[in-house]
Amino acid sequence: MLPEALFVSNKANIRYFSSFTGTKGYLVILKKKKFLFIDARYHLVAQNQCQKSITIVDTTKGFEKAWKLFLREHKIKKLGFEGAHLSYKMWHRLQKISHGTRLVDIGDKLNGKRMIKSEIELRSLYMSQKINEEVFAKIKRWLRPGLTEKQIGWKIEKLAHLLGADGVSFKPIVAINENSASPHHENTDRRLKRGDMILVDMGVIYDGYCSDMTRIIFTANPTAEQKKIYELVLRAQETVTKKLRAGIKGSVADNIARSLFKRYGLDKQFSHALGHGVGLDIHELPNLSQAYSGTLKAGCVVTVEPGIYLPGKFGIRIEDMVLIKKKGIFNLTKAGKKLKSCIIRI
């Protein structure tokens, strides 16, 4: 059960519950009312974005003064805060000025309310992934020998803006050959050569909503080992997506892929979770991981991204973004992933 009042500091949650997208401010949610604490710089933005039912609390003359008046008026005894997002400095400040009010960490309870996507949210997610794939298609046609990982990553960011995205949902990962064995590789000045393979993990933001996709590009026919690992990862992803549905536990979904890899002695080379929720944040609830015992609900959007990483050689990850339905899934990702579609000539 949530406390009588919630102090919202996570920018994604502030947007979700108020529509406000400003870079500074706090939202307080009471049972029947919402209050947005912002200074004069953001008043016009809030008036244009927020529902009329949201009350703006002016903090231009100082947050502390406005907060003490608010507490006195509403007599709040228990205030929930987001422990994973509120800075220690702000928490300490709230403790000091909130006399007679007990602060309690509400954990992921607000994030959990964002799991099931509305039709409006789904349209933004669809569009985000559509632009993401348009960028990827242009990148495949643009690649040529001599380009560095950093240059390819920067091109992804530029194309995202040109094609209508608000920006990228994370810094693109471009990993050539053995660099792809690092799941969260940092782009380098490594130059592309004919015959190289590339792992590309990318996403864009559209209307605040993120997309996420990973594809492999071969600039020559893959080696026998590359082909074997690629086909196994693809098989794992397809096996999981056939079994995904509302009601399945995130840990069970993760174990489907992990068990398949174990049969081939490669489960230790799968070093991350199978997937995660996507929405206003690139990583949000629910999760497809060994540690997540929660169940997936119809309306959640999650990634499915099994991978095998062979240090010193290469890594293969294939990632799609899917909508969980009562029976099965709808795959938002249309970019080809059969081995033949991943081979290009440069």
PDB file of N, CA, C and O in Angstrom, residues 204-231:
ATOM      1  N   VAL A 204      16.405   4.789 -30.695  1.00  0.00           N
ATOM      2  CA  VAL A 204      16.116   6.214 -30.803  1.00  0.00           C
ATOM      3  C   VAL A 204      14.967   6.562 -29.870  1.00  0.00           C
ATOM      4  O   VAL A 204      14.315   5.688 -29.295  1.00  0.00           O
ATOM      5  N   ILE A 205      14.719   7.855 -29.715  1.00  0.00           N
ATOM      6  CA  ILE A 205      13.600   8.342 -28.912  1.00  0.00           C
ATOM      7  C   ILE A 205      12.633   9.082 -29.821  1.00  0.00           C
ATOM      8  O   ILE A 205      13.034   9.950 -30.601  1.00  0.00           O
ATOM      9  N   TYR A 206      11.359   8.736 -29.729  1.00  0.00           N
ATOM     10  CA  TYR A 206      10.317   9.444 -30.476  1.00  0.00           C
ATOM     11  C   TYR A 206       9.199   9.795 -29.501  1.00  0.00           C
ATOM     12  O   TYR A 206       8.649   8.906 -28.844  1.00  0.00           O
ATOM     13  N   ASP A 207       8.877  11.082 -29.411  1.00  0.00           N
ATOM     14  CA  ASP A 207       7.835  11.551 -28.493  1.00  0.00           C
ATOM     15  C   ASP A 207       8.084  11.044 -27.070  1.00  0.00           C
ATOM     16  O   ASP A 207       7.151  10.707 -26.336  1.00  0.00           O
ATOM     17  N   GLY A 208       9.369  10.955 -26.703  1.00  0.00           N
ATOM     18  CA  GLY A 208       9.738  10.531 -25.360  1.00  0.00           C
ATOM     19  C   GLY A 208       9.926   9.046 -25.181  1.00  0.00           C
ATOM     20  O   GLY A 208      10.454   8.596 -24.159  1.00  0.00           O
ATOM     21  N   TYR A 209       9.533   8.227 -26.173  1.00  0.00           N
ATOM     22  CA  TYR A 209       9.558   6.772 -26.033  1.00  0.00           C
ATOM     23  C   TYR A 209      10.738   6.150 -26.783  1.00  0.00           C
ATOM     24  O   TYR A 209      11.066   6.547 -27.903  1.00  0.00           O
ATOM     25  N   CYS A 210      11.338   5.175 -26.140  1.00  0.00           N
ATOM     26  CA  CYS A 210      12.589   4.586 -26.615  1.00  0.00           C
ATOM     27  C   CYS A 210      12.363   3.355 -27.490  1.00  0.00           C
ATOM     28  O   CYS A 210      11.340   2.668 -27.387  1.00  0.00           O
ATOM     29  N   SER A 211      13.355   3.059 -28.299  1.00  0.00           N
ATOM     30  CA  SER A 211      13.415   1.792 -29.025  1.00  0.00           C
ATOM     31  C   SER A 211      14.781   1.174 -28.777  1.00  0.00           C
ATOM     32  O   SER A 211      15.700   1.848 -28.310  1.00  0.00           O
ATOM     33  N   ASP A 212      14.916  -0.109 -29.094  1.00  0.00           N
ATOM     34  CA  ASP A 212      16.150  -0.838 -28.801  1.00  0.00           C
ATOM     35  C   ASP A 212      16.227  -2.036 -29.748  1.00  0.00           C
ATOM     36  O   ASP A 212      15.268  -2.805 -29.851  1.00  0.00           O
ATOM     37  N   MET A 213      17.349  -2.189 -30.420  1.00  0.00           N
ATOM     38  CA  MET A 213      17.509  -3.280 -31.384  1.00  0.00           C
ATOM     39  C   MET A 213      18.993  -3.585 -31.547  1.00  0.00           C
ATOM     40  O   MET A 213      19.823  -2.678 -31.555  1.00  0.00           O
ATOM     41  N   THR A 214      19.313  -4.864 -31.659  1.00  0.00           N
ATOM     42  CA  THR A 214      20.687  -5.267 -31.968  1.00  0.00           C
ATOM     43  C   THR A 214      20.676  -6.172 -33.191  1.00  0.00           C
ATOM     44  O   THR A 214      19.870  -7.106 -33.276  1.00  0.00           O
ATOM     45  N   ARG A 215      21.589  -5.875 -34.117  1.00  0.00           N
ATOM     46  CA  ARG A 215      21.754  -6.701 -35.306  1.00  0.00           C
ATOM     47  C   ARG A 215      23.246  -6.909 -35.566  1.00  0.00           C
ATOM     48  O   ARG A 215      24.098  -6.112 -35.159  1.00  0.00           O
ATOM     49  N   ILE A 216      23.544  -7.999 -36.257  1.00  0.00           N
ATOM     50  CA  ILE A 216      24.902  -8.323 -36.675  1.00  0.00           C
ATOM     51  C   ILE A 216      25.018  -8.063 -38.175  1.00  0.00           C
ATOM     52  O   ILE A 216      24.103  -8.395 -38.941  1.00  0.00           O
ATOM     53  N   ILE A 217      26.127  -7.476 -38.576  1.00  0.00           N
ATOM     54  CA  ILE A 217      26.409  -7.266 -40.000  1.00  0.00           C
ATOM     55  C   ILE A 217      27.700  -8.012 -40.341  1.00  0.00           C
ATOM     56  O   ILE A 217      28.727  -7.819 -39.679  1.00  0.00           O
ATOM     57  N   PHE A 218      27.642  -8.854 -41.351  1.00  0.00           N
ATOM     58  CA  PHE A 218      28.836  -9.526 -41.882  1.00  0.00           C
ATOM     59  C   PHE A 218      29.181  -8.872 -43.212  1.00  0.00           C
ATOM     60  O   PHE A 218      28.319  -8.741 -44.084  1.00  0.00           O
ATOM     61  N   THR A 219      30.449  -8.479 -43.384  1.00  0.00           N
ATOM     62  CA  THR A 219      30.850  -7.868 -44.652  1.00  0.00           C
ATOM     63  C   THR A 219      31.503  -8.897 -45.576  1.00  0.00           C
ATOM     64  O   THR A 219      32.122  -8.540 -46.576  1.00  0.00           O
ATOM     65  N   ALA A 220      31.377 -10.147 -45.225  1.00  0.00           N
ATOM     66  CA  ALA A 220      31.780 -11.284 -46.052  1.00  0.00           C
ATOM     67  C   ALA A 220      31.029 -12.489 -45.507  1.00  0.00           C
ATOM     68  O   ALA A 220      30.382 -12.393 -44.451  1.00  0.00           O
ATOM     69  N   ASN A 221      31.071 -13.600 -46.208  1.00  0.00           N
ATOM     70  CA  ASN A 221      30.409 -14.785 -45.676  1.00  0.00           C
ATOM     71  C   ASN A 221      30.996 -15.131 -44.308  1.00  0.00           C
ATOM     72  O   ASN A 221      32.217 -15.138 -44.137  1.00  0.00           O
ATOM     73  N   PRO A 222      30.153 -15.398 -43.300  1.00  0.00           N
ATOM     74  CA  PRO A 222      30.679 -15.708 -41.972  1.00  0.00           C
ATOM     75  C   PRO A 222      31.477 -17.009 -41.963  1.00  0.00           C
ATOM     76  O   PRO A 222      31.255 -17.890 -42.799  1.00  0.00           O
ATOM     77  N   THR A 223      32.387 -17.110 -41.005  1.00  0.00           N
ATOM     78  CA  THR A 223      33.132 -18.361 -40.844  1.00  0.00           C
ATOM     79  C   THR A 223      32.186 -19.436 -40.330  1.00  0.00           C
ATOM     80  O   THR A 223      31.061 -19.144 -39.888  1.00  0.00           O
ATOM     81  N   ALA A 224      32.640 -20.674 -40.340  1.00  0.00           N
ATOM     82  CA  ALA A 224      31.815 -21.781 -39.855  1.00  0.00           C
ATOM     83  C   ALA A 224      31.434 -21.564 -38.389  1.00  0.00           C
ATOM     84  O   ALA A 224      30.288 -21.820 -37.986  1.00  0.00           O
ATOM     85  N   GLU A 225      32.376 -21.063 -37.587  1.00  0.00           N
ATOM     86  CA  GLU A 225      32.092 -20.837 -36.171  1.00  0.00           C
ATOM     87  C   GLU A 225      31.108 -19.691 -35.989  1.00  0.00           C
ATOM     88  O   GLU A 225      30.171 -19.773 -35.174  1.00  0.00           O
ATOM     89  N   GLN A 226      31.290 -18.619 -36.747  1.00  0.00           N
ATOM     90  CA  GLN A 226      30.362 -17.498 -36.654  1.00  0.00           C
ATOM     91  C   GLN A 226      28.952 -17.919 -37.049  1.00  0.00           C
ATOM     92  O   GLN A 226      27.973 -17.563 -36.382  1.00  0.00           O
ATOM     93  N   LYS A 227      28.859 -18.692 -38.105  1.00  0.00           N
ATOM     94  CA  LYS A 227      27.553 -19.166 -38.563  1.00  0.00           C
ATOM     95  C   LYS A 227      26.888 -20.039 -37.508  1.00  0.00           C
ATOM     96  O   LYS A 227      25.689 -19.898 -37.218  1.00  0.00           O
ATOM     97  N   LYS A 228      27.658 -20.937 -36.902  1.00  0.00           N
ATOM     98  CA  LYS A 228      27.118 -21.841 -35.884  1.00  0.00           C
ATOM     99  C   LYS A 228      26.575 -21.063 -34.686  1.00  0.00           C
ATOM    100  O   LYS A 228      25.456 -21.323 -34.217  1.00  0.00           O
ATOM    101  N   ILE A 229      27.348 -20.093 -34.203  1.00  0.00           N
ATOM    102  CA  ILE A 229      26.918 -19.311 -33.039  1.00  0.00           C
ATOM    103  C   ILE A 229      25.732 -18.420 -33.396  1.00  0.00           C
ATOM    104  O   ILE A 229      24.769 -18.293 -32.621  1.00  0.00           O
ATOM    105  N   TYR A 230      25.773 -17.816 -34.579  1.00  0.00           N
ATOM    106  CA  TYR A 230      24.665 -16.951 -34.991  1.00  0.00           C
ATOM    107  C   TYR A 230      23.353 -17.736 -35.036  1.00  0.00           C
ATOM    108  O   TYR A 230      22.325 -17.295 -34.507  1.00  0.00           O
ATOM    109  N   GLU A 231      23.389 -18.907 -35.666  1.00  0.00           N
ATOM    110  CA  GLU A 231      22.173 -19.711 -35.798  1.00  0.00           C
ATOM    111  C   GLU A 231      21.667 -20.171 -34.438  1.00  0.00           C
ATOM    112  O   GLU A 231      20.449 -20.264 -34.211  1.00  0.00           O
TER     113      GLU A 231
END
